[in-house]
Every structure is written in C-alpha cells, then in structure tokens.
Amino acid sequence: MPGTGYNVYKVQYPLGLQDPMMGNETRYHTVLCVETDAEERGQVFHVTGDLVSGMRYERRDVDPSQTYHAMTYLGRIRSEDYPERLEQVLQTVPPPLRQRAFNPKTMTTEQIKPDGSFYSANEPKPSYIKCTEWIEQRAIPALYQHQLLHSDLDRASQLALE
C-alpha cells in the first residue's frame, strides 16, 4: 500500500565514561533507530568500537531498557526500502578507521594519520570521527542521497512509480 513506512530517528544515549581526549563537551553514543511498531520496537543502526582499534558497522534490535538522552525525528522510510535497502546503503558508508595509537617516543596515546603515522607537533590535525560524526556527517546524508528518508511517504511512493 502506498504511503506505508516507518519512523526514523537519531537517538543519543548517555556514555558510561567520557573520552578525556575529546574536550569538555558532553558526548553521547549516537545511532539511527527505525521504529517498527507502536511499542517503540525496532532496530538500531550504528558504529561501535574505539579510536585505537577502529570502528565497525552494526545493526541490532532496540533495547527497551536503555534510557536515551535525546531522540530527533528525521523522517520516514518506505516499508519496501526497509530493512534491505537501508542496510545496503549503510553498509557502503565506511566506519571510522583507527585514529589513535600509542607513541613509544612520547609514551602517550596520540592522534594518527590514516596511514598510521603520527602527526608532527606543528601539523594540523583533523577532528576525530566517532559515532556521532558518522551518523550526522556520513550516514544521514547517504540516506538522503539514496532517497530513503522522506517527509511525505505518499509523494515518495508516487515518485518511485514514475
């Protein structure tokens, strides 16, 4: 039936421990959540891991016992695009690579370049890419680029038929 689909949210969960190398700003574990029924069941799509070993893409069921900090409505996904097409697109979005390593010369963990070498003292360093940046800067834009997020599912279904 045209116009059927599921709500998609960006959800932020409190972290058990803040990363001291990320500054004073409070950070959250950020995920995409597709709500599949009125009891708030659904699936979570996110990256997990850390900056020393790198991150990996993961899909899991919503844990109803988990308390979230914030939930932002992003739009709806057509039922015919969920979960297969959504999963296909998100799997093409590269997860954050290893971004830190222990430097035996300084005896500290430092930011590294994509090739694994350390930055020099005066060399500019890019911002870290963690779960929040992956969701906001990579995953959500990819969903819009592939026309998976919609504000009007009836219109989206009409466009898909054209």
Short mmCIF file of C-alpha atoms in Angstrom, two decimals:
data_model
loop_
_atom_site.label_atom_id
_atom_site.label_comp_id
_atom_site.label_asym_id
_atom_site.label_seq_id
_atom_site.Cartn_x
_atom_site.Cartn_y
_atom_site.Cartn_z
CA MET A 1 0.00 0.00 0.00
CA PRO A 2 1.45 3.41 -0.98
CA GLY A 3 2.48 5.67 1.86
CA THR A 4 3.29 2.97 4.40
CA GLY A 5 6.56 3.04 6.23
CA TYR A 6 8.41 3.53 9.48
CA ASN A 7 9.62 6.47 11.54
CA VAL A 8 13.38 7.07 11.59
CA TYR A 9 15.09 8.84 14.49
CA LYS A 10 18.54 9.95 15.54
CA VAL A 11 18.88 8.77 19.14
CA GLN A 12 21.58 9.74 21.63
CA TYR A 13 22.41 7.56 24.62
CA PRO A 14 24.50 8.63 27.64
CA LEU A 15 28.04 7.28 27.71
CA GLY A 16 29.28 5.44 30.75
CA LEU A 17 32.60 7.26 30.52
CA GLN A 18 33.53 10.42 28.63
CA ASP A 19 36.66 10.39 26.47
CA PRO A 20 39.11 12.88 28.06
CA MET A 21 40.78 13.49 24.68
CA MET A 22 37.52 14.82 23.21
CA GLY A 23 37.42 18.02 25.24
CA ASN A 24 34.92 19.19 27.86
CA GLU A 25 31.79 18.81 25.72
CA THR A 26 29.49 16.01 26.87
CA ARG A 27 29.32 13.33 24.17
CA TYR A 28 26.67 10.69 23.53
CA HIS A 29 26.52 7.40 21.66
CA THR A 30 24.53 8.36 18.56
CA VAL A 31 22.53 5.87 16.49
CA LEU A 32 19.85 5.69 13.83
CA CYS A 33 16.68 4.00 15.02
CA VAL A 34 13.86 2.70 12.85
CA GLU A 35 10.67 2.32 14.88
CA THR A 36 8.72 -0.63 13.51
CA ASP A 37 5.65 -0.57 15.77
CA ALA A 38 3.76 1.48 18.35
CA GLU A 39 5.55 -0.20 21.28
CA GLU A 40 8.77 1.55 20.15
CA ARG A 41 10.27 -1.68 18.92
CA GLY A 42 12.61 -1.53 16.00
CA GLN A 43 16.23 -1.65 15.03
CA VAL A 44 19.31 0.42 15.72
CA PHE A 45 21.98 1.12 13.10
CA HIS A 46 25.32 2.48 14.30
CA VAL A 47 29.08 2.11 14.54
CA THR A 48 30.79 0.69 17.61
CA GLY A 49 34.39 0.45 18.67
CA ASP A 50 37.02 2.96 19.66
CA LEU A 51 39.61 5.30 18.19
CA VAL A 52 42.54 2.99 18.95
CA SER A 53 41.27 -0.11 17.15
CA GLY A 54 38.77 1.48 14.74
CA MET A 55 35.02 1.09 14.47
CA ARG A 56 32.64 -1.32 12.77
CA TYR A 57 29.09 -1.01 11.46
CA GLU A 58 26.42 -2.85 13.43
CA ARG A 59 22.67 -3.46 13.34
CA ARG A 60 20.75 -4.68 16.40
CA ASP A 61 17.29 -4.70 17.92
CA VAL A 62 16.27 -1.76 20.09
CA ASP A 63 16.94 -2.40 23.76
CA PRO A 64 13.79 -1.09 25.50
CA SER A 65 15.59 -0.98 28.86
CA GLN A 66 18.14 1.57 27.58
CA THR A 67 17.45 5.18 28.54
CA TYR A 68 18.18 7.76 25.88
CA HIS A 69 19.28 11.38 26.26
CA ALA A 70 17.61 12.74 23.11
CA MET A 71 15.59 11.47 20.18
CA THR A 72 15.25 13.54 16.99
CA TYR A 73 12.73 12.66 14.29
CA LEU A 74 14.43 12.52 10.86
CA GLY A 75 11.61 11.34 8.62
CA ARG A 76 10.10 8.11 7.35
CA ILE A 77 11.37 5.21 5.31
CA ARG A 78 9.09 3.35 2.91
CA SER A 79 8.26 -0.19 4.03
CA GLU A 80 9.60 -1.57 0.73
CA ASP A 81 13.00 0.04 1.48
CA TYR A 82 13.28 -1.41 4.98
CA PRO A 83 15.38 -3.19 6.07
CA GLU A 84 17.16 -4.44 2.94
CA ARG A 85 17.79 -1.20 1.04
CA LEU A 86 18.58 0.75 4.23
CA GLU A 87 21.09 -1.91 5.25
CA GLN A 88 22.68 -1.93 1.77
CA VAL A 89 23.23 1.84 1.85
CA LEU A 90 24.56 1.97 5.42
CA GLN A 91 26.99 -0.87 4.72
CA THR A 92 28.57 1.28 1.99
CA VAL A 93 29.28 4.12 4.45
CA PRO A 94 32.82 3.49 5.72
CA PRO A 95 33.05 3.27 9.51
CA PRO A 96 35.67 5.42 11.24
CA LEU A 97 39.14 3.94 11.00
CA ARG A 98 41.77 3.75 13.70
CA GLN A 99 42.60 7.33 14.70
CA ARG A 100 44.89 6.96 17.73
CA ALA A 101 47.90 4.87 18.66
CA PHE A 102 50.44 4.63 21.43
CA ASN A 103 53.59 6.56 20.55
CA PRO A 104 56.61 4.96 22.26
CA LYS A 105 58.68 8.12 21.68
CA THR A 106 56.35 10.29 23.78
CA MET A 107 54.88 7.44 25.88
CA THR A 108 51.34 8.73 25.19
CA THR A 109 48.41 7.80 23.01
CA GLU A 110 48.25 10.27 20.13
CA GLN A 111 46.21 11.00 17.06
CA ILE A 112 47.46 9.27 13.91
CA LYS A 113 47.10 9.79 10.18
CA PRO A 114 45.13 7.32 8.03
CA ASP A 115 48.44 5.62 7.11
CA GLY A 116 49.21 5.04 10.82
CA SER A 117 52.00 7.62 11.14
CA PHE A 118 51.96 10.25 13.87
CA TYR A 119 51.37 13.95 13.31
CA SER A 120 54.28 16.30 13.92
CA ALA A 121 53.94 18.92 16.67
CA ASN A 122 53.01 21.78 14.30
CA GLU A 123 50.96 19.74 11.85
CA PRO A 124 47.20 20.47 11.82
CA LYS A 125 45.07 17.53 12.94
CA PRO A 126 41.55 16.83 11.70
CA SER A 127 38.69 16.37 14.14
CA TYR A 128 38.04 12.85 15.32
CA ILE A 129 35.25 10.90 13.64
CA LYS A 130 33.25 8.90 16.17
CA CYS A 131 29.70 7.52 16.18
CA THR A 132 28.03 10.96 16.25
CA GLU A 133 30.05 12.26 13.31
CA TRP A 134 29.48 9.01 11.39
CA ILE A 135 25.70 9.32 11.85
CA GLU A 136 25.42 13.08 11.24
CA GLN A 137 28.08 13.63 8.57
CA ARG A 138 28.03 10.32 6.71
CA ALA A 139 25.05 8.02 7.34
CA ILE A 140 22.18 10.54 7.30
CA PRO A 141 23.46 12.32 4.15
CA ALA A 142 23.80 8.90 2.46
CA LEU A 143 20.16 8.09 3.29
CA TYR A 144 19.04 11.39 1.75
CA GLN A 145 21.31 10.90 -1.27
CA HIS A 146 19.73 7.47 -1.91
CA GLN A 147 16.25 8.91 -1.28
CA LEU A 148 15.48 6.67 1.68
CA LEU A 149 14.35 9.36 4.16
CA HIS A 150 11.09 11.14 3.35
CA SER A 151 8.80 13.66 5.00
CA ASP A 152 5.89 12.65 2.72
CA LEU A 153 5.64 8.91 2.03
CA ASP A 154 2.68 9.27 -0.33
CA ARG A 155 4.74 11.60 -2.53
CA ALA A 156 7.79 9.33 -2.23
CA SER A 157 5.72 6.33 -3.36
CA GLN A 158 4.41 8.30 -6.35
CA LEU A 159 7.95 9.28 -7.35
CA ALA A 160 9.10 5.66 -7.05
CA LEU A 161 6.36 4.61 -9.50
CA GLU A 162 7.31 7.24 -12.10
#
